[in-house]
Amino acid sequence: MASDKKYWQSVEELKGSSIVETLSKNEFVEEIPADEFLGDKETLENSSTSRRDFLKYVGFTTAAASLAACEGPVRKSIPYVVKPDDVTLGVADWYATSMADGYDFANVLVKTREGRPIQIMPNKEANGTTSARVQAAVLSLYDEKLRLKEPTKNGKTISWANADKEIGTKLNELKEANKSVVLLTGSMASPSTDKIIEGFIAANPNAKHVVYDAVSESGAADAFMAMYGKRALPNYHLDKAKTIVSFGADFLGDFHGGFEKSYVAGRKSDTGHMSYHVQIESNMSLTGANSDKRVVVKPSDQVFALLNLYNAITGANVSSKSTPVDAVIEDLATQLKKDGSKGVVLTGLNDKNAQLIALAINKALNSEIIDVNNTLNIRQGNDAEVAQLVSDMKAGKVAGLISYNVDPIYSLSNSSDFSEGLKKLELSVALSTENNETVNASNFVLPTPHFLESWGDAQFDSVTYGLMQPTIQPLFNTRQVQDSLLTWSGDTTKYYDYLKSFATANVLGLSSWNKALHNGFFTKEVVLSEATLSEFSVSDAAAKLSSSAKKASGFELNLYTKTGLGDGKQANNPWLQEFPDPITRASWDNYLMMSMADARELGFTNPIKDNGAIDGDYAKVSVNGKEVVVPVMIQPGQAIGSVGLALGYGKTFGLNKEMQVGVNAYSLYTNGNNIQYGVTIEKVSGTHQFACTQVQKTIAGRHDILKVASLKDVTSSADPKHSWNKPAFVSYDHKEVEAKTIDLWDEHNREIGHHFNLSIDLTSCTGCGACVVACHAENNVPVVGKKEVRVGRDMHWLRIDRYYSSEIATREEAKAQGLSGGDLYKAIETEAENPEVTFQPMMCQHCNHAPCETVCPVAATSHGRQGQNQMAYNRCVGTRYCANNCPYRVRRFNWFNYSNNNEFDFNMNNEYGKMVLNPDVVVRSRGVMEKCSMCIQMTQATILKAKKEGRAVNTDEFETACSSACTTGAMVFGDINNEEDKVAALVEDKKTFGVLDYLQTKPNVIYQVKVKNTNEA
């Protein structure tokens, strides 16, 4: 199956562009700026030089490297006079806690070194998961630029005591006058905080609590309230599903917080249980990219397709109309009725009526996959109440506003109305961890601690109670919002005491507080009662939904959130800004995603430069009287007649200059609807420069990069070596023989000691990128900025290649089929309309026969007995021969000193940001090669720990940063010399293959064939 497909990363590559062909042959798209340190390049080339001078030229100056090695920077340190009992130098401490910032919610473990949090990992005992944003949140702790440091009033410092006195006096005045006060927060999912808010309102009867989420899922919560009498979100057990049908719900991304773990658990071909997933959408989403069948339709047709599915399943005849995909809908209705309770339907439309139709379909199926009892508490925003608040503020009906960690001036589409109303208030108090536009416009500004400095609790669903504990002393003069509310309620209790008392009395029962705090969570024994159905009219909901969709005109805009930046809360986080989007592979930007057909009709292009950089034209997007100018990215798989634009960008206030990127799309987010109709698009002047790795470092064009098989193939009795997982063959003695039987090198004895392997299951890898950020944190990988990424100098040790695939193997084959001219181009364009997508994590393969080791002139890279390809940075002179000889293109060259360099004003350039650096890993200097080390510091620490305890290393005790962060278990690391380690069995699995195995590099990174359920088995 794999050999019948062509894998490609960009439309230009599919077309066979001469620029892409040139790039594929050019290992380094940028010449070394030799003239900066050696003078005139031509003069040097024409001169007679010694070998040392030659290495200076091609190796980025041996002299500079030697000087750096001999005269290292002086670091003054102050030793402990009295060492704390709970800190052992050189040994990491781990704390279990929870993250709840209003948009991201997770049960996590936090690694600290000498009192500094340096990494976040999922708390797997609590069934915790982490995304790229959760992984990166540790860096936001040290954001000296944006974090608030002390309380102020009208821009001047004020003490906490005086702030409390003045705010308390004003609150009493407003209470006596019965003037409205509103507490505006994001979703907190904190039971103890809810109780404190109740107490605050009881002490101030004129106060009201309004929950505002910048990215709304209010439609789903409103629909659940209408049907089940409770304002919450349903849970989904996708691991039990046979058929999953999603209408634009990106449930592997941010929909309801994401369900990637349960989704992948239900797609294990080895167990014979693999769900059939159909995604109906307009934007190419992470979920759509992982689906078995992706149906591309614009948003208005999604609405009618959803209604038609309801009619087909229930036999009803609610208001709708025909769509181009009705045949697919009929087949899905048949499949869902066949699977009954094992089927489920989801929709990502933030519309109460659309959500009601989806709930009604699941009710008709008696779906066991949707859980209406153990509901989710993570999206509590109420669009109607927020709209009423803005209206009342503008009308002068609100006298006081207390906001907590929200920024409506940035994220409301009608932010000007909010700003106008804010000026009319008698009291405006902003409690916030970071500075923002709303904070700046408020009278009182009270800094709150980061979640890693805080006490708290979180209950993301009905049964799992998470605790939050500080992992570091507060960096600034901050106070928790709970302590402020308690104080203003006249309660002198400290929040820690309140939290402990609340948890003991209401949650833990006879269980120990200390044990729950140690574990970071407590599973409540709750008897869940059946949800009560409320009366509502499906016909009315369908009529309203159909009516709005029938009015659709012009282009249709789908506003979405990126896997990296989300709602924009962490827009000042350089790890997330540089994180390449899993689909477009672009960083440092948002853009208007457009189909090839629409781009051609409107005259938009994405030319690729000879260094791999991509440019784009600008478009003016207008809807509901609002307009933005945004660059266009032509995206394969985008529905014709629709466009996509990411929220969370365009922030400027308080951010570092480098982070002020993209366009604020919230201005188009009218009424919190992620779908906007009646959009007009006009090409305007100007050329945008993207920082996109789409055609950089690709190894496309080689054979057997990927292998994809159907579930039917994998579960058949056919020998995989002769069908869907064919090994590489080479010609030897005029015969075709299996490549691994021929070798140019003698084998070393690797049976003694440990021998590490990393297995990556392409079926389980969703491309989420949590591993990329985890690697950044663990290994002190530098951020280089948009300009450097654009010219191919990003430093990610681990990248996730995204490949599209099409049935036309080559342009030559298409021509052989008789296609030429317009027919050939049409065939290529058809392939780009809805290509299949496969993600492949790619890092140093740690080859047992590594091509890089044989060409290094100074033996800086060598092979260890444990299977790791090692780097001696102080030997490396930067010739880049190793990178030139690496078929996987996974080595990175340090073009500059990224730390202590004002040209790279990121976390390595200030004293707070440096606190996140891992002391076990050296910060590399200019002019050396670096790459994945297979986390050698972690494997050695595990070995030393076992040695100290006088025991052998336990089974599956070895870990790397990427395997630890992988939510779905796609990455498995271990010792193949221990037969009990999971990876030892995976090496022998029938789905295992090596990338470019015919080169006989014998990598220690192995892959499992991607399996797709084509609904044939």
PDB file of C-alpha atoms in Angstrom, residues 702-911:
ATOM      1  CA  ARG A 702      13.273   9.034  -1.241  1.00  0.00           C
ATOM      2  CA  HIS A 703      11.522   5.706  -1.078  1.00  0.00           C
ATOM      3  CA  ASP A 704       9.740   4.207   1.921  1.00  0.00           C
ATOM      4  CA  ILE A 705       9.805   7.233   4.191  1.00  0.00           C
ATOM      5  CA  LEU A 706       6.386   6.152   5.364  1.00  0.00           C
ATOM      6  CA  LYS A 707       4.397   2.954   5.270  1.00  0.00           C
ATOM      7  CA  VAL A 708       0.627   2.975   5.461  1.00  0.00           C
ATOM      8  CA  ALA A 709      -1.602  -0.085   5.505  1.00  0.00           C
ATOM      9  CA  SER A 710      -5.305  -0.725   5.848  1.00  0.00           C
ATOM     10  CA  LEU A 711      -6.816  -2.540   8.813  1.00  0.00           C
ATOM     11  CA  LYS A 712      -7.897  -5.267   6.427  1.00  0.00           C
ATOM     12  CA  ASP A 713      -4.294  -5.798   5.307  1.00  0.00           C
ATOM     13  CA  VAL A 714      -2.886  -5.827   8.834  1.00  0.00           C
ATOM     14  CA  THR A 715      -5.448  -8.303  10.178  1.00  0.00           C
ATOM     15  CA  SER A 716      -5.161 -10.637   7.175  1.00  0.00           C
ATOM     16  CA  SER A 717      -3.023 -13.755   7.193  1.00  0.00           C
ATOM     17  CA  ALA A 718      -0.798 -12.434   4.406  1.00  0.00           C
ATOM     18  CA  ASP A 719       2.913 -12.229   5.133  1.00  0.00           C
ATOM     19  CA  PRO A 720       3.621  -8.512   5.664  1.00  0.00           C
ATOM     20  CA  LYS A 721       7.116  -8.883   4.202  1.00  0.00           C
ATOM     21  CA  HIS A 722       5.551  -9.767   0.886  1.00  0.00           C
ATOM     22  CA  SER A 723       2.611  -7.351   1.013  1.00  0.00           C
ATOM     23  CA  TRP A 724       2.088  -4.264   3.179  1.00  0.00           C
ATOM     24  CA  ASN A 725       5.442  -4.032   5.026  1.00  0.00           C
ATOM     25  CA  LYS A 726       7.971  -5.059   2.428  1.00  0.00           C
ATOM     26  CA  PRO A 727      11.614  -4.810   3.471  1.00  0.00           C
ATOM     27  CA  ALA A 728      14.151  -3.058   1.276  1.00  0.00           C
ATOM     28  CA  PHE A 729      16.017  -5.085  -1.316  1.00  0.00           C
ATOM     29  CA  VAL A 730      19.384  -4.398  -2.942  1.00  0.00           C
ATOM     30  CA  SER A 731      21.272  -5.965  -5.791  1.00  0.00           C
ATOM     31  CA  TYR A 732      24.103  -8.253  -4.635  1.00  0.00           C
ATOM     32  CA  ASP A 733      25.987 -10.654  -6.861  1.00  0.00           C
ATOM     33  CA  HIS A 734      23.422  -9.936  -9.561  1.00  0.00           C
ATOM     34  CA  LYS A 735      20.603 -11.019  -7.281  1.00  0.00           C
ATOM     35  CA  GLU A 736      17.923  -9.117  -5.365  1.00  0.00           C
ATOM     36  CA  VAL A 737      18.501  -9.794  -1.682  1.00  0.00           C
ATOM     37  CA  GLU A 738      17.089  -8.273   1.508  1.00  0.00           C
ATOM     38  CA  ALA A 739      19.121  -5.174   2.333  1.00  0.00           C
ATOM     39  CA  LYS A 740      19.714  -6.052   5.966  1.00  0.00           C
ATOM     40  CA  THR A 741      21.603  -9.212   4.957  1.00  0.00           C
ATOM     41  CA  ILE A 742      24.326  -7.113   3.320  1.00  0.00           C
ATOM     42  CA  ASP A 743      26.648  -4.961   5.387  1.00  0.00           C
ATOM     43  CA  LEU A 744      29.749  -2.872   4.776  1.00  0.00           C
ATOM     44  CA  TRP A 745      30.709  -2.794   8.460  1.00  0.00           C
ATOM     45  CA  ASP A 746      31.548  -5.367  11.066  1.00  0.00           C
ATOM     46  CA  GLU A 747      28.974  -5.661  13.830  1.00  0.00           C
ATOM     47  CA  HIS A 748      29.887  -4.679  17.382  1.00  0.00           C
ATOM     48  CA  ASN A 749      28.826  -6.844  20.282  1.00  0.00           C
ATOM     49  CA  ARG A 750      25.833  -4.971  21.736  1.00  0.00           C
ATOM     50  CA  GLU A 751      24.492  -7.782  23.899  1.00  0.00           C
ATOM     51  CA  ILE A 752      26.281  -6.590  27.036  1.00  0.00           C
ATOM     52  CA  GLY A 753      24.800  -3.719  29.016  1.00  0.00           C
ATOM     53  CA  HIS A 754      21.980  -1.563  27.789  1.00  0.00           C
ATOM     54  CA  HIS A 755      21.019  -0.917  24.187  1.00  0.00           C
ATOM     55  CA  PHE A 756      18.397   1.790  23.741  1.00  0.00           C
ATOM     56  CA  ASN A 757      15.694   1.921  21.113  1.00  0.00           C
ATOM     57  CA  LEU A 758      12.827   4.323  20.533  1.00  0.00           C
ATOM     58  CA  SER A 759       9.682   3.023  18.881  1.00  0.00           C
ATOM     59  CA  ILE A 760       7.186   5.392  17.238  1.00  0.00           C
ATOM     60  CA  ASP A 761       3.737   4.139  16.302  1.00  0.00           C
ATOM     61  CA  LEU A 762       2.513   6.266  13.390  1.00  0.00           C
ATOM     62  CA  THR A 763      -1.074   5.114  14.012  1.00  0.00           C
ATOM     63  CA  SER A 764      -1.032   6.501  17.548  1.00  0.00           C
ATOM     64  CA  CYS A 765       0.858   9.696  16.696  1.00  0.00           C
ATOM     65  CA  THR A 766      -1.661  12.500  16.186  1.00  0.00           C
ATOM     66  CA  GLY A 767       0.989  15.123  15.384  1.00  0.00           C
ATOM     67  CA  CYS A 768       0.065  17.231  18.435  1.00  0.00           C
ATOM     68  CA  GLY A 769       3.665  18.319  19.064  1.00  0.00           C
ATOM     69  CA  ALA A 770       3.760  18.003  22.865  1.00  0.00           C
ATOM     70  CA  CYS A 771       6.968  16.013  22.406  1.00  0.00           C
ATOM     71  CA  VAL A 772       8.572  18.897  20.476  1.00  0.00           C
ATOM     72  CA  VAL A 773       8.109  21.350  23.357  1.00  0.00           C
ATOM     73  CA  ALA A 774       9.107  18.733  25.949  1.00  0.00           C
ATOM     74  CA  CYS A 775      12.374  18.237  24.048  1.00  0.00           C
ATOM     75  CA  HIS A 776      12.873  22.016  23.989  1.00  0.00           C
ATOM     76  CA  ALA A 777      12.518  22.194  27.763  1.00  0.00           C
ATOM     77  CA  GLU A 778      14.607  19.145  28.638  1.00  0.00           C
ATOM     78  CA  ASN A 779      17.501  19.897  26.312  1.00  0.00           C
ATOM     79  CA  ASN A 780      17.798  23.704  26.427  1.00  0.00           C
ATOM     80  CA  VAL A 781      17.042  24.013  22.725  1.00  0.00           C
ATOM     81  CA  PRO A 782      17.324  27.676  21.715  1.00  0.00           C
ATOM     82  CA  VAL A 783      14.645  29.791  20.057  1.00  0.00           C
ATOM     83  CA  VAL A 784      16.007  31.541  16.971  1.00  0.00           C
ATOM     84  CA  GLY A 785      13.114  33.773  15.872  1.00  0.00           C
ATOM     85  CA  LYS A 786      11.039  34.244  12.748  1.00  0.00           C
ATOM     86  CA  LYS A 787      13.821  35.535  10.492  1.00  0.00           C
ATOM     87  CA  GLU A 788      16.092  32.567  11.188  1.00  0.00           C
ATOM     88  CA  VAL A 789      13.310  29.981  10.895  1.00  0.00           C
ATOM     89  CA  ARG A 790      12.429  31.463   7.528  1.00  0.00           C
ATOM     90  CA  VAL A 791      15.863  30.636   6.133  1.00  0.00           C
ATOM     91  CA  GLY A 792      15.943  27.123   7.582  1.00  0.00           C
ATOM     92  CA  ARG A 793      17.885  27.686  10.788  1.00  0.00           C
ATOM     93  CA  ASP A 794      15.382  26.469  13.378  1.00  0.00           C
ATOM     94  CA  MET A 795      17.001  24.443  16.141  1.00  0.00           C
ATOM     95  CA  HIS A 796      14.286  21.897  16.984  1.00  0.00           C
ATOM     96  CA  TRP A 797      15.975  18.613  17.809  1.00  0.00           C
ATOM     97  CA  LEU A 798      12.705  16.848  17.116  1.00  0.00           C
ATOM     98  CA  ARG A 799      10.409  17.786  14.267  1.00  0.00           C
ATOM     99  CA  ILE A 800       7.124  16.294  13.149  1.00  0.00           C
ATOM    100  CA  ASP A 801       7.059  15.974   9.390  1.00  0.00           C
ATOM    101  CA  ARG A 802       3.637  16.226   7.839  1.00  0.00           C
ATOM    102  CA  TYR A 803       3.234  14.333   4.577  1.00  0.00           C
ATOM    103  CA  TYR A 804       0.337  14.454   2.191  1.00  0.00           C
ATOM    104  CA  SER A 805      -0.175  11.423  -0.014  1.00  0.00           C
ATOM    105  CA  SER A 806      -1.808  10.884  -3.353  1.00  0.00           C
ATOM    106  CA  GLU A 807      -2.417   7.912  -5.605  1.00  0.00           C
ATOM    107  CA  ILE A 808      -0.452   9.342  -8.551  1.00  0.00           C
ATOM    108  CA  ALA A 809       3.020   8.028  -7.793  1.00  0.00           C
ATOM    109  CA  THR A 810       4.945  10.399 -10.049  1.00  0.00           C
ATOM    110  CA  ARG A 811       4.375  13.010 -12.734  1.00  0.00           C
ATOM    111  CA  GLU A 812       5.961  10.548 -15.138  1.00  0.00           C
ATOM    112  CA  GLU A 813       3.412   7.913 -14.196  1.00  0.00           C
ATOM    113  CA  ALA A 814       0.605  10.427 -14.720  1.00  0.00           C
ATOM    114  CA  LYS A 815       2.003  11.185 -18.160  1.00  0.00           C
ATOM    115  CA  ALA A 816       2.240   7.455 -18.842  1.00  0.00           C
ATOM    116  CA  GLN A 817      -1.472   7.274 -18.115  1.00  0.00           C
ATOM    117  CA  GLY A 818      -1.985   9.732 -20.953  1.00  0.00           C
ATOM    118  CA  LEU A 819      -2.417  12.838 -18.819  1.00  0.00           C
ATOM    119  CA  SER A 820      -0.857  16.023 -20.107  1.00  0.00           C
ATOM    120  CA  GLY A 821      -1.350  19.774 -20.085  1.00  0.00           C
ATOM    121  CA  GLY A 822      -4.569  20.815 -18.380  1.00  0.00           C
ATOM    122  CA  ASP A 823      -5.559  17.228 -17.584  1.00  0.00           C
ATOM    123  CA  LEU A 824      -2.280  16.644 -15.783  1.00  0.00           C
ATOM    124  CA  TYR A 825      -2.639  19.839 -13.756  1.00  0.00           C
ATOM    125  CA  LYS A 826      -6.270  18.977 -12.963  1.00  0.00           C
ATOM    126  CA  ALA A 827      -5.216  15.555 -11.685  1.00  0.00           C
ATOM    127  CA  ILE A 828      -2.584  17.160  -9.467  1.00  0.00           C
ATOM    128  CA  GLU A 829      -5.055  19.737  -8.181  1.00  0.00           C
ATOM    129  CA  THR A 830      -7.626  17.011  -7.478  1.00  0.00           C
ATOM    130  CA  GLU A 831      -5.067  15.230  -5.338  1.00  0.00           C
ATOM    131  CA  ALA A 832      -4.509  18.476  -3.434  1.00  0.00           C
ATOM    132  CA  GLU A 833      -8.223  19.057  -2.826  1.00  0.00           C
ATOM    133  CA  ASN A 834      -8.413  16.374  -0.144  1.00  0.00           C
ATOM    134  CA  PRO A 835      -5.113  14.536   0.380  1.00  0.00           C
ATOM    135  CA  GLU A 836      -4.468  11.925   3.022  1.00  0.00           C
ATOM    136  CA  VAL A 837      -2.186  13.090   5.833  1.00  0.00           C
ATOM    137  CA  THR A 838       0.450  11.230   7.822  1.00  0.00           C
ATOM    138  CA  PHE A 839       2.608  12.607  10.630  1.00  0.00           C
ATOM    139  CA  GLN A 840       6.099  11.319  11.275  1.00  0.00           C
ATOM    140  CA  PRO A 841       8.224  12.439  14.237  1.00  0.00           C
ATOM    141  CA  MET A 842      11.799  12.720  13.019  1.00  0.00           C
ATOM    142  CA  MET A 843      14.884  13.115  15.169  1.00  0.00           C
ATOM    143  CA  CYS A 844      18.429  11.759  15.138  1.00  0.00           C
ATOM    144  CA  GLN A 845      17.992   8.074  14.334  1.00  0.00           C
ATOM    145  CA  HIS A 846      21.055   7.073  16.394  1.00  0.00           C
ATOM    146  CA  CYS A 847      22.209   4.775  13.632  1.00  0.00           C
ATOM    147  CA  ASN A 848      24.349   1.799  14.620  1.00  0.00           C
ATOM    148  CA  HIS A 849      26.149   2.410  11.326  1.00  0.00           C
ATOM    149  CA  ALA A 850      25.960   6.183  11.373  1.00  0.00           C
ATOM    150  CA  PRO A 851      27.065   8.040   8.220  1.00  0.00           C
ATOM    151  CA  CYS A 852      27.837  11.143  10.279  1.00  0.00           C
ATOM    152  CA  GLU A 853      30.487   9.391  12.364  1.00  0.00           C
ATOM    153  CA  THR A 854      32.597   8.333   9.413  1.00  0.00           C
ATOM    154  CA  VAL A 855      33.052  11.848   8.000  1.00  0.00           C
ATOM    155  CA  CYS A 856      33.742  13.952  11.074  1.00  0.00           C
ATOM    156  CA  PRO A 857      37.362  15.159  10.759  1.00  0.00           C
ATOM    157  CA  VAL A 858      37.761  15.753  14.504  1.00  0.00           C
ATOM    158  CA  ALA A 859      35.818  12.757  15.901  1.00  0.00           C
ATOM    159  CA  ALA A 860      33.280  15.039  17.565  1.00  0.00           C
ATOM    160  CA  THR A 861      30.469  12.617  16.881  1.00  0.00           C
ATOM    161  CA  SER A 862      30.848   8.983  17.875  1.00  0.00           C
ATOM    162  CA  HIS A 863      28.802   5.939  18.798  1.00  0.00           C
ATOM    163  CA  GLY A 864      28.224   4.803  22.363  1.00  0.00           C
ATOM    164  CA  ARG A 865      27.939   1.194  23.482  1.00  0.00           C
ATOM    165  CA  GLN A 866      24.351   1.856  24.555  1.00  0.00           C
ATOM    166  CA  GLY A 867      23.215   2.736  21.034  1.00  0.00           C
ATOM    167  CA  GLN A 868      23.277   6.508  21.294  1.00  0.00           C
ATOM    168  CA  ASN A 869      25.042   8.658  18.747  1.00  0.00           C
ATOM    169  CA  GLN A 870      26.975  11.075  20.933  1.00  0.00           C
ATOM    170  CA  MET A 871      28.279  14.622  20.436  1.00  0.00           C
ATOM    171  CA  ALA A 872      31.385  16.119  22.064  1.00  0.00           C
ATOM    172  CA  TYR A 873      30.596  19.791  21.625  1.00  0.00           C
ATOM    173  CA  ASN A 874      34.012  21.035  22.680  1.00  0.00           C
ATOM    174  CA  ARG A 875      35.611  18.970  19.895  1.00  0.00           C
ATOM    175  CA  CYS A 876      33.217  20.097  17.167  1.00  0.00           C
ATOM    176  CA  VAL A 877      34.560  22.760  14.781  1.00  0.00           C
ATOM    177  CA  GLY A 878      31.358  22.993  12.759  1.00  0.00           C
ATOM    178  CA  THR A 879      32.452  21.602   9.389  1.00  0.00           C
ATOM    179  CA  ARG A 880      28.876  20.360   8.895  1.00  0.00           C
ATOM    180  CA  TYR A 881      30.180  17.301   7.075  1.00  0.00           C
ATOM    181  CA  CYS A 882      28.024  15.207   9.405  1.00  0.00           C
ATOM    182  CA  ALA A 883      24.882  17.097   8.409  1.00  0.00           C
ATOM    183  CA  ASN A 884      25.798  16.738   4.764  1.00  0.00           C
ATOM    184  CA  ASN A 885      26.151  12.980   5.184  1.00  0.00           C
ATOM    185  CA  CYS A 886      22.965  12.484   7.225  1.00  0.00           C
ATOM    186  CA  PRO A 887      20.134  11.106   5.063  1.00  0.00           C
ATOM    187  CA  TYR A 888      17.553  12.127   7.693  1.00  0.00           C
ATOM    188  CA  ARG A 889      18.532  15.828   7.855  1.00  0.00           C
ATOM    189  CA  VAL A 890      18.278  15.950  11.633  1.00  0.00           C
ATOM    190  CA  ARG A 891      21.412  17.839  12.634  1.00  0.00           C
ATOM    191  CA  ARG A 892      21.326  21.508  13.557  1.00  0.00           C
ATOM    192  CA  PHE A 893      24.095  24.071  13.221  1.00  0.00           C
ATOM    193  CA  ASN A 894      24.569  26.837  15.772  1.00  0.00           C
ATOM    194  CA  TRP A 895      24.870  29.843  13.523  1.00  0.00           C
ATOM    195  CA  PHE A 896      25.020  32.235  16.480  1.00  0.00           C
ATOM    196  CA  ASN A 897      25.299  32.377  20.238  1.00  0.00           C
ATOM    197  CA  TYR A 898      21.642  32.349  21.163  1.00  0.00           C
ATOM    198  CA  SER A 899      22.158  32.976  24.867  1.00  0.00           C
ATOM    199  CA  ASN A 900      23.273  36.368  26.196  1.00  0.00           C
ATOM    200  CA  ASN A 901      22.715  37.826  22.739  1.00  0.00           C
ATOM    201  CA  ASN A 902      20.472  40.856  22.309  1.00  0.00           C
ATOM    202  CA  GLU A 903      19.739  39.779  18.745  1.00  0.00           C
ATOM    203  CA  PHE A 904      17.824  36.805  20.174  1.00  0.00           C
ATOM    204  CA  ASP A 905      15.731  38.370  22.909  1.00  0.00           C
ATOM    205  CA  PHE A 906      14.103  35.183  24.133  1.00  0.00           C
ATOM    206  CA  ASN A 907      14.274  33.236  27.376  1.00  0.00           C
ATOM    207  CA  MET A 908      18.042  32.669  27.259  1.00  0.00           C
ATOM    208  CA  ASN A 909      18.718  36.405  27.310  1.00  0.00           C
ATOM    209  CA  ASN A 910      17.393  37.404  30.750  1.00  0.00           C
ATOM    210  CA  GLU A 911      17.985  36.171  34.270  1.00  0.00           C
TER     211      GLU A 911
END
